[in-house]
Amino acid sequence: MDNGQFFDMFSHLHVYDLEQPRYAGAPIHPSHVPGFIYTLHRHHEAGTGEARSSASGIMYAAEHSGTHIDALCHQAENLTLHGGREITPKLQTSTGFTELGAETIAPIRSRGVLLDIAGYRGVDWIDGDHPITQADLEGASRQQGTAIRQGDVVLVRTGNGSRWNDAKGYLKAGGVEGAASQWLAEQQVQAVGADNMAWDSMGTVDPTLHVSLPGHLILLVRHGIYIIENLFLEELARDQIYEFLFVCLPLKMRGATGSPVRPIAIAPNL
Amino acid sequence: MDNGQFFDMFSHLHVYDLEQPRYAGAPIHPSHVPGFIYTLHRHHEAGTGEARSSASGIMYAAEHSGTHIDALCHQAENLTLHGGREITPKLQTSTGFTELGAETIAPIRSRGVLLDIAGYRGVDWIDGDHPITQADLEGASRQQGTAIRQGDVVLVRTGNGSRWNDAKGYLKAGGVEGAASQWLAEQQVQAVGADNMAWDSMGTVDPTLHVSLPGHLILLVRHGIYIIENLFLEELARDQIYEFLFVCLPLKMRGATGSPVRPIAIAPNL
Amino acid sequence: MDNGQFFDMFSHLHVYDLEQPRYAGAPIHPSHVPGFIYTLHRHHEAGTGEARSSASGIMYAAEHSGTHIDALCHQAENLTLHGGREITPKLQTSTGFTELGAETIAPIRSRGVLLDIAGYRGVDWIDGDHPITQADLEGASRQQGTAIRQGDVVLVRTGNGSRWNDAKGYLKAGGVEGAASQWLAEQQVQAVGADNMAWDSMGTVDPTLHVSLPGHLILLVRHGIYIIENLFLEELARDQIYEFLFVCLPLKMRGATGSPVRPIAIAPNL
Amino acid sequence: MDNGQFFDMFSHLHVYDLEQPRYAGAPIHPSHVPGFIYTLHRHHEAGTGEARSSASGIMYAAEHSGTHIDALCHQAENLTLHGGREITPKLQTSTGFTELGAETIAPIRSRGVLLDIAGYRGVDWIDGDHPITQADLEGASRQQGTAIRQGDVVLVRTGNGSRWNDAKGYLKAGGVEGAASQWLAEQQVQAVGADNMAWDSMGTVDPTLHVSLPGHLILLVRHGIYIIENLFLEELARDQIYEFLFVCLPLKMRGATGSPVRPIAIAPNL
C-alpha cells in the first residue's frame, strides 16, 4: 500500500462522531454548573469601512462539560494522585496542576470496543437503580464476540446518550459499578468511556471502597486509566459496530483536570 | 488486512502533535485578548470525609486562542457569509450563529501536505516584511515533490511556531499573501493551516481586494475552505514529513466562530 | 453643626440595605443567564512556607444580574441612544459603548421616595396580570403623603422582593405600565427602581408604543432616566419609610450597559 | 432641620469620586490577572421587528480588580481566619466562604481621614524603596491637624493614583510598613485604604512577622479591619480635604473574598 492508497483508504472509511453537541443548557453535573456558555461579542456589522468583517466570541466552560476526558490529576486518594504524587501547593496550584494535567494526555488512536449494555439487557437505557456489573460487561463482550485486550479503549453504552436534550432525565442514568471498573482495570485497558455524566452511578457509595464514584478512584488514581464521559454511542450501537479505530485528541490545556474532546470511531471496512 | 492488522498498523505509525500548549500568557491576537485562562476552584483537600477527592476548574477562552480552526461564520463579505447567507438577527445571535457554526465542521481526516516555506527560503522564520507568495508555495511544492490535490489540507510553515513562548515576537511573523491564498483556493483544498496567528499577514491591506486579512475573505467566505491557525509544524519539518494523514476534530460548540483543536499528522510508514 | 456633629449624625441614622444577595441560582432574566457566578481558585492551604495566606476568586456575571442600575446605552429606539446618538461601530463596540456607559453615571445621593403599591393595593405582590398603573402611583403617593418632585429617585414596591429565593416565582411579578412610566418621566425624576426583574412587566407589548418593556424606551432613551432593578424594599415598607436619602454608587465599568449596585436608604431621624 | 433641608443639604455637598475607572488593561496584581474584562454580546441592531432594542454584556473579573475592598475571609494566619475560624472544607468551598465573605460587610458611612503621605514628604509618589512608616502617618496627621479616632476610615495617599493609566509603573509604588499598619490597628479604625495595589509594599517580607503583606495579616486577620485598594485620592489631596464623610457600599457577593466598590468622600461644607 503506497501513500496514495493509504490516504484513499482513510477517506473512504466511515467515521462515527461520538461527541454530543455543546450549548448552554446541556446536561451538566452539579459540580460543574453552568457547564458551557458561549457569547458572541464581535459581530458582523455595517459601517466598518471594509468589505470583510470578523465575528468571534468567548466560551466560559467547565472542562468537564459535554463530552470530555478526565486527566489523571482530576482525582486523588488520600490526597495522593496517580503514581504516588502527594498533593502540595507546588503540585496543585490556583491555575492547575504541575503534573498529570490534560496537556500530558497523548493523542489516543487505538482499538476501541463498544460494550452495548443497554442492548445486552434489552432496555432503552440503564437506570440508576440497576447499575452496570462485571457480569454485564463480560456477558456483552461474549455475546458480541469482542474480547477486551490490553491497551484497548472500552466504551460502555448505557443508552442514555439518546436523551442529551433532556437535561434532567440524562442525570438519572445508571453507571458502572466499582467492581466492574476494577475488572476493566485488570484488563489493562488504556481508557474507558460511557454515555453518561460520570461513568460511575451518581449518588451511591461503593460498599467495598466506601467512596462515591469508585470507578474514578480505581481507574484514574490507582491504574492511570483515562475516563471519557458524555459520549454519543447511539449510531455505533445501531450499526452494531463493536470494534473500531478510536481517535481522541485532548486539548493540551496546561494543568487542567480534563479536556473537552470530539472522539471519533473509524469502522474498518472489511 | 483484517481488523487486528488494521489496528496494529495504527498503533505503530508515528503521530506528530501539531497543537501548541494552552496557558495564560500564550500569544494572542489583540482581538482575542486575554486568550485562554484556566482557574482551578475545586481542590483536593483534607477533611471531606472521603478518601477520594475531585479537583476541577473553569476555562475562560476565546475560541480563537491557541491552535484553532475557523468556522465559516467567522468571516463575512459585505455582510454575507459563505454561500450567500445574509447577516440577520436570526442568523447572527448574541450566543452565536444559527448556520455555519463550529458544530457544522465534520471531522477532518485527509491527506495533509506540509509546504515548508521557511525551509524553502532558508530562513528561521518568515517575517512580516516578506510575506509568503504564490511562487513560494509552488516552489516549495515542486522542490519537496509534493503536489497539491483537490481535498487536501495544506499546512504552510513560516517557522514561527518555534517561538510560541515569545508572545511578542510571535505576533511579528509574516503570513500568506492574498494572491497565494487565491491560488490555494483554486487547487480546491479542503482546509489550510499555518504556524502563525492569522494565516494572513497582520496589519496589511490587500492591494486587489482592499481588505485586511484577504485570505480570510477568499478562503472562508468565497470558497468555504477552513483555516487552522497557530499550528506547531517544527517536528514535521525537521523530519521532512511533507505528506501525511491529517486528523483534526473540532468541538461542536453550537454557533461558535471556531474551535480549539489538537490536530495530528500521522506519517505513513512506507 | 460642625464636622464632628455632621459625622456623628450620620453614624446614628438608620441605613436600609436595598440590595439582594448575589449567588449562583438567584433569579435572572433569560437574556442574562447564567446571572452571577463566583469561583474561588486561590485557597488558604498548608505548605506554602508562610504563616499568612490569601484566597481569592473570579466572578463571571451579567452586569444586569442581581440588584443593578441600567446605563443609558442599554436601550435604543430605532438604533438611536438617548440624546440622538446613532448606533455606529464606533459607538457600539465589542467591549462596550464609547458613550453613555456605566462609567458616566454619577454617584446618586438624592431624595428617595418609596411608592408601596403592594401595600396600597393590599396584596402580597403585584402579579403579571395586574401591572402597575399611573393611578396606582398617584394613589399611593397621595395616601402616603409623599409627593414626587423633580430630581427624586422613585422606588416602586411590587412586594416581589420577598421571594428572591424563589427564582421561578420571582420572574412572574408584574411591573409598571408604559403610561405609568411616562407619568414618572413627566415628573422629571432622576432615576426609578423596583423590586422586580425588569421594572416593566415582562412578556407584554405596550398598546401605544408597540414595544415590549416600554418603560425602558421611555425612561432610558427618551428621558435619560436611570432604572434600578431587583431592589429589596421590604424593610422600608415594613417601617413605612416613604421618604429617605437614597445613595447608589455604580461601578465605573467602561462601556458597560449597567452596573451591579448596593443602594442604601438613609432614614432621616426627625 | 426637617427632611427637606436634610435632602437639600446633601444635594449641595461636594462629592469626591474615589474609584478608578474599570477597563481591560488596567493595573492588576499578578495573582489577579487578567483583572477586569467586559464583552458586549447583545447588540443594538436592525431587523428585530421592534423599535426598541437592548444591548448587554458579561464581565469576567477578579473581585480584587480595580478599586475594591477586601473581605475578612481574604486572609488567614496559620489557616485561621479572623476570630479564630479554622479553615475547613465547610468554611472554604469552591464557590467561596461560608463566613466572613463580602456579603457580611455592612455599608460603610463614617468619618474618613486622608493622610497625604506623598504631600507630607513632598514627593510625586511613594516608591517601593521608601515605604510608609508609622512616623509618616503620625507626622502627616499632626501636620494636617486631623487626629485619628476609633471607628474612622483612614485613607493613605501614596500619590500613585495619578498613574493608573501606566499599568507597569503603578505596580512599583510603595506601601505601608507592617509597623505602621500595627499602629493604625491600635487606633481601632474601622477600615483603611490606599491608592496602590496592595496597601502593603509588594515583594518584601516583614522583619518581625516574617510574612509578605504584613498589613493584610495585622488588619484583616488579627483586627478585623477592612482594606480598600486602588483608591483615587488625587482630588481630595488637591483640595486639601483631609476630613470627610466616607461612603462605601460593597456588593453582597456571597462568599467572595472582596468586592469592587465605588467609594465616595462627601466634604462637609462649613
PDB file of C-alpha atoms in Angstrom, chain B residues 6-150:
ATOM      1  CA  PHE B   6      -5.561  -2.504  10.803  1.00  0.00           C
ATOM      2  CA  PHE B   7      -5.454  -1.505  14.462  1.00  0.00           C
ATOM      3  CA  ASP B   8      -1.905  -2.765  14.762  1.00  0.00           C
ATOM      4  CA  MET B   9      -0.775  -0.675  11.831  1.00  0.00           C
ATOM      5  CA  PHE B  10      -2.219   2.345  13.511  1.00  0.00           C
ATOM      6  CA  SER B  11      -0.638   1.838  16.845  1.00  0.00           C
ATOM      7  CA  HIS B  12       2.753   1.701  15.141  1.00  0.00           C
ATOM      8  CA  LEU B  13       2.553   4.754  12.932  1.00  0.00           C
ATOM      9  CA  HIS B  14       4.260   7.859  14.266  1.00  0.00           C
ATOM     10  CA  VAL B  15       1.959  10.659  15.392  1.00  0.00           C
ATOM     11  CA  TYR B  16       3.049  14.269  15.170  1.00  0.00           C
ATOM     12  CA  ASP B  17       1.278  16.550  17.621  1.00  0.00           C
ATOM     13  CA  LEU B  18       0.513  19.836  15.853  1.00  0.00           C
ATOM     14  CA  GLU B  19      -1.026  21.731  18.790  1.00  0.00           C
ATOM     15  CA  GLN B  20       0.729  24.413  20.780  1.00  0.00           C
ATOM     16  CA  PRO B  21       0.284  24.191  24.558  1.00  0.00           C
ATOM     17  CA  ARG B  22      -2.515  26.270  26.097  1.00  0.00           C
ATOM     18  CA  TYR B  23      -1.755  28.577  29.013  1.00  0.00           C
ATOM     19  CA  ALA B  24      -2.383  32.108  30.189  1.00  0.00           C
ATOM     20  CA  GLY B  25       0.119  34.431  28.565  1.00  0.00           C
ATOM     21  CA  ALA B  26       0.452  32.486  25.318  1.00  0.00           C
ATOM     22  CA  PRO B  27       0.473  34.592  22.134  1.00  0.00           C
ATOM     23  CA  ILE B  28      -2.927  36.006  21.250  1.00  0.00           C
ATOM     24  CA  HIS B  29      -4.348  38.298  18.591  1.00  0.00           C
ATOM     25  CA  PRO B  30      -5.353  41.679  20.095  1.00  0.00           C
ATOM     26  CA  SER B  31      -8.988  40.979  19.150  1.00  0.00           C
ATOM     27  CA  HIS B  32      -8.991  37.849  21.294  1.00  0.00           C
ATOM     28  CA  VAL B  33      -7.285  39.043  24.464  1.00  0.00           C
ATOM     29  CA  PRO B  34      -6.973  37.551  27.097  1.00  0.00           C
ATOM     30  CA  GLY B  35      -6.795  34.350  25.080  1.00  0.00           C
ATOM     31  CA  PHE B  36      -7.013  31.341  27.367  1.00  0.00           C
ATOM     32  CA  ILE B  37      -7.388  31.351  31.137  1.00  0.00           C
ATOM     33  CA  TYR B  38      -7.881  28.362  33.387  1.00  0.00           C
ATOM     34  CA  THR B  39      -8.582  28.508  37.109  1.00  0.00           C
ATOM     35  CA  LEU B  40      -8.931  25.575  39.478  1.00  0.00           C
ATOM     36  CA  HIS B  41     -11.690  26.057  42.031  1.00  0.00           C
ATOM     37  CA  ARG B  42     -12.365  22.526  43.234  1.00  0.00           C
ATOM     38  CA  HIS B  43      -9.286  21.310  45.073  1.00  0.00           C
ATOM     39  CA  HIS B  44      -8.060  18.110  46.584  1.00  0.00           C
ATOM     40  CA  GLU B  45      -8.144  18.817  50.310  1.00  0.00           C
ATOM     41  CA  ALA B  46      -8.338  17.057  53.657  1.00  0.00           C
ATOM     42  CA  GLY B  47     -11.397  16.889  55.816  1.00  0.00           C
ATOM     43  CA  THR B  48     -14.067  15.989  53.305  1.00  0.00           C
ATOM     44  CA  GLY B  49     -14.869  12.682  54.961  1.00  0.00           C
ATOM     45  CA  GLU B  50     -13.968  10.549  51.965  1.00  0.00           C
ATOM     46  CA  ALA B  51     -10.691   9.041  50.789  1.00  0.00           C
ATOM     47  CA  ARG B  52     -11.484  10.067  47.190  1.00  0.00           C
ATOM     48  CA  SER B  53     -11.443  13.710  46.160  1.00  0.00           C
ATOM     49  CA  SER B  54     -12.070  15.635  42.934  1.00  0.00           C
ATOM     50  CA  ALA B  55     -10.443  18.758  41.567  1.00  0.00           C
ATOM     51  CA  SER B  56     -11.731  20.773  38.648  1.00  0.00           C
ATOM     52  CA  GLY B  57     -11.817  24.198  37.106  1.00  0.00           C
ATOM     53  CA  ILE B  58     -13.180  26.655  34.617  1.00  0.00           C
ATOM     54  CA  MET B  59     -11.744  27.922  31.362  1.00  0.00           C
ATOM     55  CA  TYR B  60     -12.447  31.378  30.020  1.00  0.00           C
ATOM     56  CA  ALA B  61     -11.205  31.416  26.460  1.00  0.00           C
ATOM     57  CA  ALA B  62     -11.591  32.990  23.071  1.00  0.00           C
ATOM     58  CA  GLU B  63     -12.393  30.227  20.617  1.00  0.00           C
ATOM     59  CA  HIS B  64      -9.604  31.708  18.507  1.00  0.00           C
ATOM     60  CA  SER B  65      -6.985  31.227  21.219  1.00  0.00           C
ATOM     61  CA  GLY B  66      -4.167  28.779  20.702  1.00  0.00           C
ATOM     62  CA  THR B  67      -4.273  26.215  17.936  1.00  0.00           C
ATOM     63  CA  HIS B  68      -7.755  26.500  16.446  1.00  0.00           C
ATOM     64  CA  ILE B  69      -9.868  26.165  13.351  1.00  0.00           C
ATOM     65  CA  ASP B  70     -12.011  28.976  11.941  1.00  0.00           C
ATOM     66  CA  ALA B  71     -15.642  28.131  11.272  1.00  0.00           C
ATOM     67  CA  LEU B  72     -17.167  29.591   8.112  1.00  0.00           C
ATOM     68  CA  CYS B  73     -19.346  32.028  10.090  1.00  0.00           C
ATOM     69  CA  HIS B  74     -16.182  33.710  11.373  1.00  0.00           C
ATOM     70  CA  GLN B  75     -15.969  35.898   8.279  1.00  0.00           C
ATOM     71  CA  ALA B  76     -18.335  37.859   6.080  1.00  0.00           C
ATOM     72  CA  GLU B  77     -18.059  39.835   2.859  1.00  0.00           C
ATOM     73  CA  ASN B  78     -20.454  42.734   2.592  1.00  0.00           C
ATOM     74  CA  LEU B  79     -22.441  41.214   5.439  1.00  0.00           C
ATOM     75  CA  THR B  80     -22.821  37.896   3.690  1.00  0.00           C
ATOM     76  CA  LEU B  81     -21.424  34.588   4.892  1.00  0.00           C
ATOM     77  CA  HIS B  82     -20.236  31.756   2.681  1.00  0.00           C
ATOM     78  CA  GLY B  83     -22.943  30.527   0.332  1.00  0.00           C
ATOM     79  CA  GLY B  84     -24.685  33.874   0.164  1.00  0.00           C
ATOM     80  CA  ARG B  85     -26.164  33.806   3.655  1.00  0.00           C
ATOM     81  CA  GLU B  86     -27.095  37.358   4.586  1.00  0.00           C
ATOM     82  CA  ILE B  87     -26.437  38.520   8.135  1.00  0.00           C
ATOM     83  CA  THR B  88     -29.717  38.936  10.008  1.00  0.00           C
ATOM     84  CA  PRO B  89     -30.541  38.869  13.737  1.00  0.00           C
ATOM     85  CA  LYS B  90     -31.817  35.351  13.185  1.00  0.00           C
ATOM     86  CA  LEU B  91     -28.538  34.146  11.679  1.00  0.00           C
ATOM     87  CA  GLN B  92     -26.200  36.107  13.971  1.00  0.00           C
ATOM     88  CA  THR B  93     -27.317  35.997  17.591  1.00  0.00           C
ATOM     89  CA  SER B  94     -25.762  37.036  20.902  1.00  0.00           C
ATOM     90  CA  THR B  95     -24.873  33.399  21.562  1.00  0.00           C
ATOM     91  CA  GLY B  96     -23.587  32.534  18.112  1.00  0.00           C
ATOM     92  CA  PHE B  97     -24.642  31.723  14.590  1.00  0.00           C
ATOM     93  CA  THR B  98     -27.552  29.531  13.591  1.00  0.00           C
ATOM     94  CA  GLU B  99     -25.699  28.404  10.448  1.00  0.00           C
ATOM     95  CA  LEU B 100     -22.068  27.608   9.652  1.00  0.00           C
ATOM     96  CA  GLY B 101     -21.010  27.448  13.311  1.00  0.00           C
ATOM     97  CA  ALA B 102     -18.183  25.250  14.576  1.00  0.00           C
ATOM     98  CA  GLU B 103     -20.626  22.389  15.139  1.00  0.00           C
ATOM     99  CA  THR B 104     -21.036  22.063  11.368  1.00  0.00           C
ATOM    100  CA  ILE B 105     -17.389  21.182  10.737  1.00  0.00           C
ATOM    101  CA  ALA B 106     -17.061  17.477  10.073  1.00  0.00           C
ATOM    102  CA  PRO B 107     -14.107  15.568  11.493  1.00  0.00           C
ATOM    103  CA  ILE B 108     -11.173  16.093   9.133  1.00  0.00           C
ATOM    104  CA  ARG B 109      -9.064  13.041   8.183  1.00  0.00           C
ATOM    105  CA  SER B 110      -7.457  13.688   4.858  1.00  0.00           C
ATOM    106  CA  ARG B 111      -4.189  13.800   3.049  1.00  0.00           C
ATOM    107  CA  GLY B 112      -2.132  16.623   4.503  1.00  0.00           C
ATOM    108  CA  VAL B 113       0.747  18.370   2.781  1.00  0.00           C
ATOM    109  CA  LEU B 114       3.344  20.496   4.507  1.00  0.00           C
ATOM    110  CA  LEU B 115       4.803  23.338   2.476  1.00  0.00           C
ATOM    111  CA  ASP B 116       7.893  24.312   4.426  1.00  0.00           C
ATOM    112  CA  ILE B 117       8.370  27.881   3.230  1.00  0.00           C
ATOM    113  CA  ALA B 118      10.886  28.837   5.907  1.00  0.00           C
ATOM    114  CA  GLY B 119      12.918  25.829   4.831  1.00  0.00           C
ATOM    115  CA  TYR B 120      12.458  26.638   1.152  1.00  0.00           C
ATOM    116  CA  ARG B 121      13.700  30.166   1.718  1.00  0.00           C
ATOM    117  CA  GLY B 122      16.425  29.074   4.129  1.00  0.00           C
ATOM    118  CA  VAL B 123      15.321  31.364   6.955  1.00  0.00           C
ATOM    119  CA  ASP B 124      14.440  30.747  10.610  1.00  0.00           C
ATOM    120  CA  TRP B 125      11.065  32.307  10.131  1.00  0.00           C
ATOM    121  CA  ILE B 126       9.122  34.360   7.639  1.00  0.00           C
ATOM    122  CA  ASP B 127       8.884  37.920   8.823  1.00  0.00           C
ATOM    123  CA  GLY B 128       6.127  40.453   8.284  1.00  0.00           C
ATOM    124  CA  ASP B 129       8.009  42.337   5.594  1.00  0.00           C
ATOM    125  CA  HIS B 130       8.378  39.297   3.345  1.00  0.00           C
ATOM    126  CA  PRO B 131       5.005  37.537   3.235  1.00  0.00           C
ATOM    127  CA  ILE B 132       4.514  34.225   1.519  1.00  0.00           C
ATOM    128  CA  THR B 133       3.770  34.389  -2.207  1.00  0.00           C
ATOM    129  CA  GLN B 134       2.202  32.024  -4.694  1.00  0.00           C
ATOM    130  CA  ALA B 135       5.702  31.474  -6.066  1.00  0.00           C
ATOM    131  CA  ASP B 136       6.839  30.337  -2.628  1.00  0.00           C
ATOM    132  CA  LEU B 137       4.020  27.821  -2.418  1.00  0.00           C
ATOM    133  CA  GLU B 138       4.581  26.474  -5.910  1.00  0.00           C
ATOM    134  CA  GLY B 139       8.352  26.447  -5.481  1.00  0.00           C
ATOM    135  CA  ALA B 140       8.269  24.558  -2.189  1.00  0.00           C
ATOM    136  CA  SER B 141       5.696  22.125  -3.536  1.00  0.00           C
ATOM    137  CA  ARG B 142       7.923  21.379  -6.528  1.00  0.00           C
ATOM    138  CA  GLN B 143      11.134  21.160  -4.538  1.00  0.00           C
ATOM    139  CA  GLN B 144       9.564  18.844  -1.978  1.00  0.00           C
ATOM    140  CA  GLY B 145       7.912  16.734  -4.634  1.00  0.00           C
ATOM    141  CA  THR B 146       4.502  17.120  -3.055  1.00  0.00           C
ATOM    142  CA  ALA B 147       1.834  18.252  -5.469  1.00  0.00           C
ATOM    143  CA  ILE B 148      -1.356  19.748  -4.066  1.00  0.00           C
ATOM    144  CA  ARG B 149      -4.534  17.836  -4.869  1.00  0.00           C
ATOM    145  CA  GLN B 150      -8.212  18.555  -4.529  1.00  0.00           C
TER     146      GLN B 150
END
